[in-house]
Structure formats: structure tokens, C-alpha cells
PDB file of C-alpha atoms and ligand atoms in Angstrom:
ATOM      1  CA  UNK A  17     -44.237  34.368 -20.414  1.00 55.00           C
ATOM      2  CA  UNK A  18     -46.055  31.449 -20.531  1.00 58.00           C
ATOM      3  CA  UNK A  19     -43.872  30.505 -23.392  1.00 58.00           C
ATOM      4  CA  UNK A  20     -40.998  29.112 -20.778  1.00 58.00           C
ATOM      5  CA  UNK A  21     -43.354  28.375 -17.874  1.00 56.00           C
ATOM      6  CA  UNK A  22     -44.773  25.351 -20.737  1.00 53.00           C
ATOM      7  CA  UNK A  23     -40.927  24.324 -21.149  1.00 54.00           C
ATOM      8  CA  UNK A  24     -39.913  24.261 -17.595  1.00 53.00           C
ATOM      9  CA  UNK A  25     -43.294  22.271 -16.719  1.00 50.00           C
ATOM     10  CA  UNK A  26     -41.880  20.258 -19.590  1.00 49.00           C
ATOM     11  CA  UNK A  27     -38.085  19.813 -19.024  1.00 50.00           C
ATOM     12  CA  UNK A  28     -39.407  18.209 -15.104  1.00 49.00           C
ATOM     13  CA  UNK A  29     -41.021  16.154 -17.110  1.00 45.00           C
ATOM     14  CA  UNK A  30     -38.867  15.054 -18.554  1.00 45.00           C
ATOM     15  CA  UNK A  31     -35.733  14.434 -15.594  1.00 46.00           C
ATOM     16  CA  UNK A  32     -38.053  12.550 -13.850  1.00 43.00           C
ATOM     17  CA  UNK A  33     -39.271   9.974 -16.204  1.00 38.00           C
ATOM     18  CA  UNK A  34     -35.786   8.991 -17.123  1.00 40.00           C
ATOM     19  CA  UNK A  35     -35.051   8.985 -13.408  1.00 39.00           C
ATOM     20  CA  UNK A  36     -37.794   6.413 -12.289  1.00 37.00           C
ATOM     21  CA  UNK A  37     -36.442   2.632 -13.547  1.00 34.00           C
ATOM     22  CA  UNK A  38     -33.500   2.964 -11.312  1.00 35.00           C
ATOM     23  CA  UNK A  39     -32.383  -0.585 -11.682  1.00 40.00           C
ATOM     24  CA  UNK A  40     -35.698  -1.799 -10.525  1.00 39.00           C
ATOM     25  CA  UNK A  41     -33.968  -5.512 -13.181  1.00 62.00           C
ATOM     26  CA  UNK A  42     -32.273  -6.544  -9.668  1.00 66.00           C
ATOM     27  CA  UNK A  43     -31.778  -9.686  -8.900  1.00 69.00           C
ATOM     28  CA  UNK A  44     -32.371 -11.147 -12.179  1.00 71.00           C
ATOM     29  CA  UNK A  45     -29.296  -9.345 -14.016  1.00 64.00           C
ATOM     30  CA  UNK A  46     -27.071 -11.339 -15.570  1.00 58.00           C
ATOM     31  CA  UNK A  47     -24.099  -9.666 -12.849  1.00 54.00           C
ATOM     32  CA  UNK A  48     -26.502 -11.311 -10.153  1.00 62.00           C
ATOM     33  CA  UNK A  49     -25.851 -14.971 -12.203  1.00 64.00           C
ATOM     34  CA  UNK A  50     -30.160 -14.964 -12.251  1.00 74.00           C
ATOM     35  CA  UNK A  51     -31.490 -14.188 -15.058  1.00 75.00           C
ATOM     36  CA  UNK A  52     -35.161 -14.317 -16.498  1.00 82.00           C
ATOM     37  CA  UNK A  53     -36.438 -16.880 -18.913  1.00 82.00           C
ATOM     38  CA  UNK A  54     -39.460 -15.908 -21.171  1.00 84.00           C
ATOM     39  CA  UNK A  55     -40.928 -18.710 -23.354  1.00 83.00           C
ATOM     40  CA  UNK A  56     -44.566 -18.983 -24.751  1.00 85.00           C
ATOM     41  CA  UNK A  57     -45.406 -16.949 -22.105  1.00 84.00           C
ATOM     42  CA  UNK A  58     -43.902 -18.740 -19.193  1.00 89.00           C
ATOM     43  CA  UNK A  59     -41.553 -16.690 -16.827  1.00 90.00           C
ATOM     44  CA  UNK A  60     -38.505 -19.763 -15.438  1.00 91.00           C
ATOM     45  CA  UNK A  61     -35.372 -19.572 -13.130  1.00 92.00           C
ATOM     46  CA  UNK A  62     -32.738 -21.243 -13.903  1.00 90.00           C
ATOM     47  CA  UNK A  63     -31.437 -23.049  -9.674  1.00 91.00           C
ATOM     48  CA  UNK A  64     -28.160 -24.808 -10.228  1.00 89.00           C
ATOM     49  CA  UNK A  65     -29.532 -27.170  -7.428  1.00 92.00           C
ATOM     50  CA  UNK A  66     -32.910 -27.643  -8.657  1.00 93.00           C
ATOM     51  CA  UNK A  67     -33.584 -26.772 -12.166  1.00 92.00           C
ATOM     52  CA  UNK A  68     -36.835 -24.815 -13.388  1.00 93.00           C
ATOM     53  CA  UNK A  69     -39.249 -22.867 -11.442  1.00 94.00           C
ATOM     54  CA  UNK A  70     -41.445 -21.105 -13.384  1.00 94.00           C
ATOM     55  CA  UNK A  71     -42.212 -17.044 -12.156  1.00 93.00           C
ATOM     56  CA  UNK A  72     -45.798 -16.475 -11.019  1.00 93.00           C
ATOM     57  CA  UNK A  73     -45.001 -13.229  -9.986  1.00 92.00           C
ATOM     58  CA  UNK A  74     -42.445 -10.761  -8.896  1.00 90.00           C
ATOM     59  CA  UNK A  75     -43.094  -7.570  -6.245  1.00 90.00           C
ATOM     60  CA  UNK A  76     -39.867  -4.833  -6.289  1.00 85.00           C
ATOM     61  CA  UNK A  77     -41.319  -2.872  -3.930  1.00 85.00           C
ATOM     62  CA  UNK A  78     -42.434  -5.959  -1.083  1.00 88.00           C
ATOM     63  CA  UNK A  79     -38.982  -8.025  -3.130  1.00 88.00           C
ATOM     64  CA  UNK A  80     -40.834 -10.639  -3.582  1.00 92.00           C
ATOM     65  CA  UNK A  81     -41.262 -13.472  -6.497  1.00 93.00           C
ATOM     66  CA  UNK A  82     -44.156 -16.586  -5.837  1.00 95.00           C
ATOM     67  CA  UNK A  83     -42.973 -19.138  -7.918  1.00 95.00           C
ATOM     68  CA  UNK A  84     -44.572 -23.063  -8.866  1.00 94.00           C
ATOM     69  CA  UNK A  85     -42.706 -25.903  -9.558  1.00 95.00           C
ATOM     70  CA  UNK A  86     -43.657 -27.504 -12.773  1.00 94.00           C
ATOM     71  CA  UNK A  87     -42.907 -30.832 -11.094  1.00 94.00           C
ATOM     72  CA  UNK A  88     -45.061 -30.630  -8.719  1.00 94.00           C
ATOM     73  CA  UNK A  89     -43.733 -31.567  -6.035  1.00 95.00           C
ATOM     74  CA  UNK A  90     -43.107 -29.165  -3.359  1.00 95.00           C
ATOM     75  CA  UNK A  91     -41.416 -30.609  -0.663  1.00 96.00           C
ATOM     76  CA  UNK A  92     -38.171 -32.192  -3.098  1.00 96.00           C
ATOM     77  CA  UNK A  93     -37.706 -29.098  -4.360  1.00 96.00           C
ATOM     78  CA  UNK A  94     -37.732 -27.489  -0.542  1.00 96.00           C
ATOM     79  CA  UNK A  95     -35.259 -31.031  -0.433  1.00 97.00           C
ATOM     80  CA  UNK A  96     -32.699 -29.855  -3.302  1.00 97.00           C
ATOM     81  CA  UNK A  97     -33.020 -26.770  -3.202  1.00 96.00           C
ATOM     82  CA  UNK A  98     -29.447 -24.862  -1.884  1.00 94.00           C
ATOM     83  CA  UNK A  99     -29.759 -20.782  -1.660  1.00 93.00           C
ATOM     84  CA  UNK A 100     -26.820 -20.252   0.492  1.00 90.00           C
ATOM     85  CA  UNK A 101     -25.170 -19.429  -2.483  1.00 86.00           C
ATOM     86  CA  UNK A 102     -27.654 -17.618  -4.351  1.00 88.00           C
ATOM     87  CA  UNK A 103     -29.554 -13.533  -3.694  1.00 88.00           C
ATOM     88  CA  UNK A 104     -33.008 -14.818  -2.064  1.00 92.00           C
ATOM     89  CA  UNK A 105     -33.668 -16.686   0.243  1.00 94.00           C
ATOM     90  CA  UNK A 106     -37.565 -17.480   1.621  1.00 96.00           C
ATOM     91  CA  UNK A 107     -40.069 -14.939   2.083  1.00 95.00           C
ATOM     92  CA  UNK A 108     -40.959 -17.220   5.140  1.00 94.00           C
ATOM     93  CA  UNK A 109     -39.668 -18.092   8.769  1.00 95.00           C
ATOM     94  CA  UNK A 110     -38.249 -21.733   8.771  1.00 96.00           C
ATOM     95  CA  UNK A 111     -38.031 -24.847  10.660  1.00 97.00           C
ATOM     96  CA  UNK A 112     -35.466 -27.052  10.391  1.00 97.00           C
ATOM     97  CA  UNK A 113     -37.536 -30.692   8.899  1.00 97.00           C
ATOM     98  CA  UNK A 114     -36.243 -34.088   9.030  1.00 97.00           C
ATOM     99  CA  UNK A 115     -36.626 -36.256   5.498  1.00 97.00           C
ATOM    100  CA  UNK A 116     -37.135 -39.840   6.253  1.00 97.00           C
ATOM    101  CA  UNK A 117     -36.586 -42.654   3.450  1.00 98.00           C
ATOM    102  CA  UNK A 118     -38.965 -45.830   4.666  1.00 97.00           C
ATOM    103  CA  UNK A 119     -38.154 -49.342   3.491  1.00 97.00           C
ATOM    104  CA  UNK A 120     -41.799 -49.368   4.810  1.00 95.00           C
ATOM    105  CA  UNK A 121     -44.631 -47.898   5.700  1.00 95.00           C
ATOM    106  CA  UNK A 122     -44.715 -45.381   8.954  1.00 94.00           C
ATOM    107  CA  UNK A 123     -47.739 -45.526  11.588  1.00 92.00           C
ATOM    108  CA  UNK A 124     -50.477 -42.986   8.644  1.00 87.00           C
ATOM    109  CA  UNK A 125     -51.325 -41.431  12.512  1.00 85.00           C
ATOM    110  CA  UNK A 126     -48.045 -39.496  13.241  1.00 87.00           C
ATOM    111  CA  UNK A 127     -46.235 -39.629   9.848  1.00 93.00           C
ATOM    112  CA  UNK A 128     -47.250 -38.080   6.278  1.00 93.00           C
ATOM    113  CA  UNK A 129     -45.456 -39.929   4.230  1.00 95.00           C
ATOM    114  CA  UNK A 130     -44.466 -37.667   1.122  1.00 96.00           C
ATOM    115  CA  UNK A 131     -46.392 -38.778  -2.093  1.00 96.00           C
ATOM    116  CA  UNK A 132     -44.373 -37.232  -4.999  1.00 96.00           C
ATOM    117  CA  UNK A 133     -41.526 -38.263  -3.743  1.00 97.00           C
ATOM    118  CA  UNK A 134     -42.692 -41.683  -2.469  1.00 97.00           C
ATOM    119  CA  UNK A 135     -42.782 -45.300  -5.306  1.00 96.00           C
ATOM    120  CA  UNK A 136     -43.810 -48.825  -3.711  1.00 95.00           C
ATOM    121  CA  UNK A 137     -39.772 -49.723  -2.251  1.00 94.00           C
ATOM    122  CA  UNK A 138     -39.401 -46.641  -0.818  1.00 97.00           C
ATOM    123  CA  UNK A 139     -41.821 -43.919   1.458  1.00 97.00           C
ATOM    124  CA  UNK A 140     -40.490 -40.167   2.398  1.00 97.00           C
ATOM    125  CA  UNK A 141     -41.482 -38.406   5.027  1.00 97.00           C
ATOM    126  CA  UNK A 142     -40.780 -35.272   6.503  1.00 96.00           C
ATOM    127  CA  UNK A 143     -40.535 -35.139  10.712  1.00 96.00           C
ATOM    128  CA  UNK A 144     -39.541 -32.880  13.126  1.00 95.00           C
ATOM    129  CA  UNK A 145     -35.482 -32.929  13.920  1.00 96.00           C
ATOM    130  CA  UNK A 146     -35.876 -35.022  17.072  1.00 95.00           C
ATOM    131  CA  UNK A 147     -37.411 -37.873  16.637  1.00 93.00           C
ATOM    132  CA  UNK A 148     -36.038 -41.063  16.482  1.00 94.00           C
ATOM    133  CA  UNK A 149     -35.538 -42.649  13.357  1.00 94.00           C
ATOM    134  CA  UNK A 150     -38.032 -46.066  12.451  1.00 95.00           C
ATOM    135  CA  UNK A 151     -35.191 -49.394  12.319  1.00 95.00           C
ATOM    136  CA  UNK A 152     -36.893 -49.646   8.798  1.00 96.00           C
ATOM    137  CA  UNK A 153     -35.551 -46.112   7.948  1.00 97.00           C
ATOM    138  CA  UNK A 154     -32.462 -43.825   6.509  1.00 97.00           C
ATOM    139  CA  UNK A 155     -31.939 -39.806   7.382  1.00 97.00           C
ATOM    140  CA  UNK A 156     -31.733 -38.710   3.794  1.00 97.00           C
ATOM    141  CA  UNK A 157     -31.214 -34.165   5.215  1.00 96.00           C
ATOM    142  CA  UNK A 158     -32.119 -32.525   7.338  1.00 97.00           C
ATOM    143  CA  UNK A 159     -32.746 -29.114   6.042  1.00 97.00           C
ATOM    144  CA  UNK A 160     -34.519 -25.471   6.466  1.00 97.00           C
ATOM    145  CA  UNK A 161     -38.107 -25.322   4.859  1.00 96.00           C
ATOM    146  CA  UNK A 162     -41.366 -23.076   4.930  1.00 94.00           C
ATOM    147  CA  UNK A 163     -43.145 -25.751   5.393  1.00 92.00           C
ATOM    148  CA  UNK A 164     -42.916 -29.990   6.200  1.00 92.00           C
ATOM    149  CA  UNK A 165     -45.359 -32.041   4.142  1.00 93.00           C
ATOM    150  CA  UNK A 166     -48.434 -32.372   4.342  1.00 89.00           C
ATOM    151  CA  UNK A 167     -51.879 -33.773   2.135  1.00 86.00           C
ATOM    152  CA  UNK A 168     -54.526 -30.443   3.190  1.00 81.00           C
ATOM    153  CA  UNK A 169     -51.879 -27.693   2.293  1.00 76.00           C
ATOM    154  CA  UNK A 170     -50.089 -29.980  -0.779  1.00 78.00           C
ATOM    155  CA  UNK A 171     -49.821 -27.672  -4.729  1.00 84.00           C
ATOM    156  CA  UNK A 172     -47.739 -26.394  -6.747  1.00 86.00           C
ATOM    157  CA  UNK A 173     -46.455 -23.189  -5.031  1.00 86.00           C
ATOM    158  CA  UNK A 174     -47.286 -22.964  -0.673  1.00 87.00           C
ATOM    159  CA  UNK A 175     -44.407 -22.605   0.451  1.00 90.00           C
ATOM    160  CA  UNK A 176     -42.118 -21.240  -3.425  1.00 94.00           C
ATOM    161  CA  UNK A 177     -42.455 -17.708  -2.340  1.00 95.00           C
ATOM    162  CA  UNK A 178     -38.374 -16.157  -2.354  1.00 94.00           C
ATOM    163  CA  UNK A 179     -37.476 -13.116  -1.038  1.00 93.00           C
ATOM    164  CA  UNK A 180     -33.873 -11.504  -2.224  1.00 87.00           C
ATOM    165  CA  UNK A 181     -31.024  -9.641   0.319  1.00 77.00           C
ATOM    166  CA  UNK A 182     -31.021  -5.980  -0.280  1.00 70.00           C
ATOM    167  CA  UNK A 183     -28.097  -5.779  -2.714  1.00 64.00           C
ATOM    168  CA  UNK A 184     -24.554  -6.851  -3.490  1.00 53.00           C
ATOM    169  CA  UNK A 185     -21.266  -5.218  -2.776  1.00 55.00           C
ATOM    170  CA  UNK A 186     -21.327  -3.703  -6.550  1.00 53.00           C
ATOM    171  CA  UNK A 187     -24.865  -3.368  -6.939  1.00 54.00           C
ATOM    172  CA  UNK A 188     -24.244  -0.808  -4.067  1.00 55.00           C
ATOM    173  CA  UNK A 189     -21.630   0.833  -5.806  1.00 57.00           C
ATOM    174  CA  UNK A 190     -23.714   0.933  -8.976  1.00 58.00           C
ATOM    175  CA  UNK A 191     -26.429   2.343  -6.620  1.00 59.00           C
ATOM    176  CA  UNK A 192     -24.029   5.300  -4.990  1.00 58.00           C
ATOM    177  CA  UNK A 193     -22.960   5.656  -9.635  1.00 60.00           C
ATOM    178  CA  UNK A 194     -27.129   6.846 -10.295  1.00 58.00           C
ATOM    179  CA  UNK A 195     -27.005   8.605  -7.509  1.00 59.00           C
ATOM    180  CA  UNK A 196     -24.293  10.250  -8.323  1.00 60.00           C
ATOM    181  CA  UNK A 197     -25.178  10.709 -11.692  1.00 61.00           C
ATOM    182  CA  UNK A 198     -28.640  11.422 -10.024  1.00 61.00           C
ATOM    183  CA  UNK A 199     -27.348  14.410  -7.850  1.00 63.00           C
ATOM    184  CA  UNK A 200     -25.468  15.656 -10.992  1.00 68.00           C
ATOM    185  CA  UNK A 201     -28.496  15.231 -13.287  1.00 68.00           C
ATOM    186  CA  UNK A 202     -30.329  17.314 -10.702  1.00 71.00           C
ATOM    187  CA  UNK A 203     -27.253  19.888 -10.310  1.00 72.00           C
ATOM    188  CA  UNK A 204     -27.783  21.296 -14.064  1.00 72.00           C
ATOM    189  CA  UNK A 205     -31.910  20.906 -13.895  1.00 75.00           C
ATOM    190  CA  UNK A 206     -31.097  22.886 -10.959  1.00 77.00           C
ATOM    191  CA  UNK A 207     -28.572  25.215 -12.136  1.00 80.00           C
ATOM    192  CA  UNK A 208     -31.002  26.049 -15.657  1.00 81.00           C
ATOM    193  CA  UNK A 209     -34.120  26.824 -13.917  1.00 82.00           C
ATOM    194  CA  UNK A 210     -31.869  29.312 -11.615  1.00 74.00           C
ATOM    195  CA  UNK A 211     -30.580  30.642 -15.439  1.00 83.00           C
ATOM    196  CA  UNK A 212     -33.968  30.442 -16.417  1.00 85.00           C
ATOM    197  CA  UNK A 213     -35.250  32.369 -13.831  1.00 86.00           C
ATOM    198  CA  UNK A 214     -32.034  35.165 -13.957  1.00 88.00           C
ATOM    199  CA  UNK A 215     -32.508  35.610 -18.231  1.00 87.00           C
ATOM    200  CA  UNK A 216     -36.701  36.158 -17.216  1.00 88.00           C
ATOM    201  CA  UNK A 217     -35.575  39.011 -14.679  1.00 88.00           C
ATOM    202  CA  UNK A 218     -32.911  40.442 -16.792  1.00 86.00           C
ATOM    203  CA  UNK A 219     -35.480  40.166 -19.469  1.00 85.00           C
ATOM    204  CA  UNK A 220     -38.113  41.877 -17.373  1.00 86.00           C
ATOM    205  CA  UNK A 221     -35.212  44.477 -16.067  1.00 85.00           C
ATOM    206  CA  UNK A 222     -34.409  45.297 -20.158  1.00 86.00           C
ATOM    207  CA  UNK A 223     -38.069  46.105 -21.029  1.00 82.00           C
ATOM    208  CA  UNK A 224     -38.809  48.166 -17.917  1.00 83.00           C
ATOM    209  CA  UNK A 225     -35.525  50.216 -18.404  1.00 81.00           C
ATOM    210  CA  UNK A 226     -36.659  50.667 -21.906  1.00 78.00           C
ATOM    211  CA  UNK A 227     -40.205  51.716 -21.639  1.00 77.00           C
ATOM    212  CA  UNK A 228     -39.049  54.422 -18.722  1.00 77.00           C
ATOM    213  CA  UNK A 229     -36.340  55.751 -21.566  1.00 78.00           C
ATOM    214  CA  UNK A 230     -39.228  55.749 -23.961  1.00 71.00           C
ATOM    215  CA  UNK A 231     -41.208  57.656 -21.074  1.00 75.00           C
ATOM    216  CA  UNK A 232     -38.188  59.822 -20.654  1.00 74.00           C
ATOM    217  CA  UNK A 233     -37.608  60.397 -23.904  1.00 70.00           C
ATOM    218  CA  UNK A 234     -41.544  61.331 -24.812  1.00 69.00           C
ATOM    219  CA  UNK A 235     -41.418  63.622 -21.578  1.00 70.00           C
ATOM    220  CA  UNK A 236     -38.132  65.590 -23.443  1.00 71.00           C
ATOM    221  CA  UNK A 237     -39.670  65.492 -26.568  1.00 65.00           C
ATOM    222  CA  UNK A 238     -43.030  67.142 -24.817  1.00 63.00           C
ATOM    223  CA  UNK A 239     -41.004  69.495 -23.093  1.00 62.00           C
ATOM    224  CA  UNK A 240     -38.746  70.707 -25.488  1.00 59.00           C
ATOM    225  CA  UNK A 241     -41.947  71.358 -27.480  1.00 59.00           C
TER     226      UNK A 241
HETATM  227  C1  NAG B  25     -49.437 -15.619 -24.554  1.00 66.06           C
HETATM  228  O1  NAG B  25     -49.948 -14.215 -24.609  1.00 66.06           O
HETATM  229  C2  NAG B  25     -50.829 -13.808 -25.324  1.00 66.06           C
HETATM  230  C3  NAG B  25     -51.869 -12.586 -24.413  1.00 66.06           C
HETATM  231  O2  NAG B  25     -52.142 -12.990 -23.295  1.00 66.06           O
HETATM  232  C4  NAG B  25     -51.941 -14.155 -25.998  1.00 66.06           C
HETATM  233  O3  NAG B  25     -51.932 -13.687 -27.113  1.00 66.06           O
HETATM  234  C5  NAG B  25     -49.716 -15.701 -27.014  1.00 66.06           C
HETATM  235  O4  NAG B  25     -51.065 -15.947 -28.010  1.00 66.06           O
HETATM  236  C6  NAG B  25     -49.885 -16.478 -25.678  1.00 66.06           C
HETATM  237  N1  NAG B  25     -48.204 -17.384 -26.836  1.00 66.06           N
HETATM  238  C7  NAG B  25     -48.528 -18.499 -26.356  1.00 66.06           C
HETATM  239  C8  NAG B  25     -47.112 -18.762 -27.006  1.00 66.06           C
HETATM  240  O5  NAG B  25     -49.265 -19.112 -25.676  1.00 66.06           O
HETATM  241  C1  NAG B  26     -25.554 -25.200   0.653  1.00 66.06           C
HETATM  242  O1  NAG B  26     -25.143 -24.738   0.071  1.00 66.06           O
HETATM  243  C2  NAG B  26     -24.043 -23.991   1.455  1.00 66.06           C
HETATM  244  C3  NAG B  26     -22.875 -24.021   0.544  1.00 66.06           C
HETATM  245  O2  NAG B  26     -22.467 -24.745  -1.003  1.00 66.06           O
HETATM  246  C4  NAG B  26     -23.221 -26.031   2.151  1.00 66.06           C
HETATM  247  O3  NAG B  26     -22.536 -25.221   2.819  1.00 66.06           O
HETATM  248  C5  NAG B  26     -24.615 -26.296   2.571  1.00 66.06           C
HETATM  249  O4  NAG B  26     -24.291 -26.920   3.436  1.00 66.06           O
HETATM  250  C6  NAG B  26     -25.704 -26.356   1.985  1.00 66.06           C
HETATM  251  N1  NAG B  26     -26.790 -26.896   2.383  1.00 66.06           N
HETATM  252  C7  NAG B  26     -27.701 -27.567   2.562  1.00 66.06           C
HETATM  253  C8  NAG B  26     -28.705 -27.600   3.457  1.00 66.06           C
HETATM  254  O5  NAG B  26     -27.791 -29.049   2.009  1.00 66.06           O
HETATM  255  C1  NAG B  27     -31.320 -25.822  12.048  1.00 66.06           C
HETATM  256  O1  NAG B  27     -30.519 -26.466  13.089  1.00 66.06           O
HETATM  257  C2  NAG B  27     -29.150 -25.635  12.311  1.00 66.06           C
HETATM  258  C3  NAG B  27     -28.352 -27.315  12.518  1.00 66.06           C
HETATM  259  O2  NAG B  27     -28.460 -27.564  13.855  1.00 66.06           O
HETATM  260  C4  NAG B  27     -29.003 -24.783  13.270  1.00 66.06           C
HETATM  261  O3  NAG B  27     -27.471 -24.121  13.039  1.00 66.06           O
HETATM  262  C5  NAG B  27     -30.180 -23.565  12.634  1.00 66.06           C
HETATM  263  O4  NAG B  27     -29.430 -22.743  13.656  1.00 66.06           O
HETATM  264  C6  NAG B  27     -31.586 -24.727  12.179  1.00 66.06           C
HETATM  265  N1  NAG B  27     -32.257 -23.416  11.577  1.00 66.06           N
HETATM  266  C7  NAG B  27     -33.486 -23.511  12.480  1.00 66.06           C
HETATM  267  C8  NAG B  27     -34.031 -22.658  11.225  1.00 66.06           C
HETATM  268  O5  NAG B  27     -33.993 -23.876  13.311  1.00 66.06           O
HETATM  269  C1  NAG B  28     -34.505 -43.659  -1.425  1.00 66.06           C
HETATM  270  O1  NAG B  28     -34.634 -44.844  -1.103  1.00 66.06           O
HETATM  271  C2  NAG B  28     -34.387 -45.223  -2.468  1.00 66.06           C
HETATM  272  C3  NAG B  28     -33.946 -46.549  -2.191  1.00 66.06           C
HETATM  273  O2  NAG B  28     -32.482 -46.513  -1.728  1.00 66.06           O
HETATM  274  C4  NAG B  28     -33.595 -44.418  -3.416  1.00 66.06           C
HETATM  275  O3  NAG B  28     -33.895 -45.006  -5.255  1.00 66.06           O
HETATM  276  C5  NAG B  28     -34.723 -42.861  -3.293  1.00 66.06           C
HETATM  277  O4  NAG B  28     -34.220 -42.631  -4.678  1.00 66.06           O
HETATM  278  C6  NAG B  28     -34.626 -42.493  -1.966  1.00 66.06           C
HETATM  279  N1  NAG B  28     -35.858 -41.048  -2.247  1.00 66.06           N
HETATM  280  C7  NAG B  28     -34.858 -40.245  -1.353  1.00 66.06           C
HETATM  281  C8  NAG B  28     -35.854 -38.762  -1.369  1.00 66.06           C
HETATM  282  O5  NAG B  28     -34.146 -40.221  -0.976  1.00 66.06           O
HETATM  283  C1  NAG B  29     -21.484   4.606  -0.424  1.00 66.06           C
HETATM  284  O1  NAG B  29     -22.213   6.117  -0.353  1.00 66.06           O
HETATM  285  C2  NAG B  29     -22.516   5.747   0.634  1.00 66.06           C
HETATM  286  C3  NAG B  29     -22.688   6.818   1.355  1.00 66.06           C
HETATM  287  O2  NAG B  29     -23.490   7.626   0.779  1.00 66.06           O
HETATM  288  C4  NAG B  29     -20.790   5.270   1.512  1.00 66.06           C
HETATM  289  O3  NAG B  29     -20.718   5.198   2.447  1.00 66.06           O
HETATM  290  C5  NAG B  29     -20.451   4.447   0.713  1.00 66.06           C
HETATM  291  O4  NAG B  29     -19.012   4.009   1.421  1.00 66.06           O
HETATM  292  C6  NAG B  29     -20.309   4.041  -0.897  1.00 66.06           C
HETATM  293  N1  NAG B  29     -20.541   2.943  -1.391  1.00 66.06           N
HETATM  294  C7  NAG B  29     -19.483   2.088  -2.092  1.00 66.06           C
HETATM  295  C8  NAG B  29     -19.102   0.981  -2.826  1.00 66.06           C
HETATM  296  O5  NAG B  29     -18.771   3.608  -2.895  1.00 66.06           O
END
């Protein structure tokens, strides 16, 4: 009986370990077009609209990935990164901002120049789309992004937190497949348990009957004397 008990525990353990870890790697799969690259302990992810971003951390449970820009210019990432055709979206609430490219500097009191996008001839600003465009400026693009540029809160990762949509259609199908095989496995498991239990019961009954018969025979033998 003891060995049977341990066998059952062992089986339960095996089944549990094989069930955990189902499609843990979505959306970072070749299927979705987003592979993670590892090199010299640095993990990067490639976005066609921008280029490579460094992976700081990933939480599969909370569906979030923290990135940082190896080129140290998050406003440029915001300007170019287009997540429309990817499984990803910004983790934060977005707001539209207009990027301006100006030939002269604008008054500091109202406008903050983005240093990493500017040089001595062009001065770049992120402004509210309602702001009337000064004559020395051209509108580059209006984009929905988490933050406009601020010198006080600028580092190479602020705002670069993404989340991903639940699943692509083919992943849902795969999910169904794994769920189906999971169900099948559970059924097989349940049936084996039933079988083991029944075999045990039959065994116990047999032993019981055998000893009963033995007693009967003994009684008969004793009765004969
Ligand atoms: C990667 O990290 C490990 C452990 O932190 C370290 O021993 C190893 O030297 C690192 N390799 C590189 C290329 O930085
Ligand atoms: C992002 O890409 C989509 C599809 O290619 C396009 O329709 C959209 O205008 C782009 N968005 C921006 C802000 O460039
Ligand atoms: C940004 O502007 C576009 C076009 O006017 C609009 O469709 C979109 O909803 C706006 N996005 C946000 C986050 O306000
Ligand atoms: C701003 O304009 C200058 C000159 O036309 C150009 O070289 C630069 O790339 C532009 N910057 C942005 C962010 O569009
Ligand atoms: C996946 O299973 C759900 C119900 O379990 C069903 O409604 C859905 O149509 C299935 N999807 C596919 C792609 O088979």
C-alpha cells in the first residue's frame, strides 16, 4: 500500500511539472516576429520602425516589458516607434504631442528643447497639438506617446514600458490545442488513478476472500476432528 501511495504522489508531481510553463514565451516568438536576442548578457528586441531596444525586465504575469534606449534618446524612440502592426502597446495612458523642428530657439518659459534631437541649426520641441506653430518651426509629426519631453524626468527608460495584447488568433488556436491536450492528459491521468484504485480494491477483496476461505478450511478441518 505504501509503495502505491508514493507512486501516486510521484505521478501527480510529474503531471504537474509537465503542465506548468504552457506557451510562456508569447509574444517573443518567431511566429509573432519578435525574437529576443541575447549577446554579452544584454537582451535586445528589434522593432522595424525604430531599431534595437535593450530589455531591462519582462513580467509575463503582468504582461509588461521594460526597455531602455541604448542611444539614450527616448524622445526619438517615441517619435519613430510605431507599434500598430506589433502585438505591443504602451503600458501608459497616451496623449498626442506634436514634434516641432525649429530653426531658432523658442522662449524657455513655454518650450523645452529636446537636446538629443537638436543641434545648433535645428531645435526640436514636443508641444501640445493645440499650440499654434511659431513661424520658425515646421511640424514634424503628431504622435500619441506617454510623455512629452521634460528635462527633469529624462532618462533612457522613462516611458519605455510596453504591454502586449492577450493573443494573436493563431496563438488562441494553439492555446486551445494545449488546453485540449491538457484535458486529454488529465483524462488519462484520472483513468489511471481509477484503474489503480480499482485494482487495489480488487486486491484487498481477493486477500480478504482468501483469508476467509482459509478460516473456513481451518474450521472444516477442525470440525472433521
Ligand atoms: C555574464 O554574466 C555572468 C554572471 O553575471 C558573468 O560571469 C559573465 O562574465 C558575463 N559575461 C559577459 C560577456 O559580460
Ligand atoms: C503606424 O503604422 C501604421 C501602419 O503602417 C500607419 O497606418 C500609421 O499611420 C503609423 N502611425 C504613425 C504615427 O506614423
Ligand atoms: C490623437 O489624435 C488622433 C487624430 O486626431 C486621434 O484619432 C487620437 O484618438 C488621438 N489620441 C489620443 C490618445 O488622444
Ligand atoms: C530638423 O530639421 C533639420 C534641418 O532641416 C534636419 O536635419 C533634422 O533631421 C530635423 N530633425 C528632426 C527630428 O526631424
Ligand atoms: C477555442 O475554444 C473556445 C471554447 O473553448 C472556442 O469558443 C473557440 O472558438 C476556439 N477557438 C479556436 C480557434 O478553435
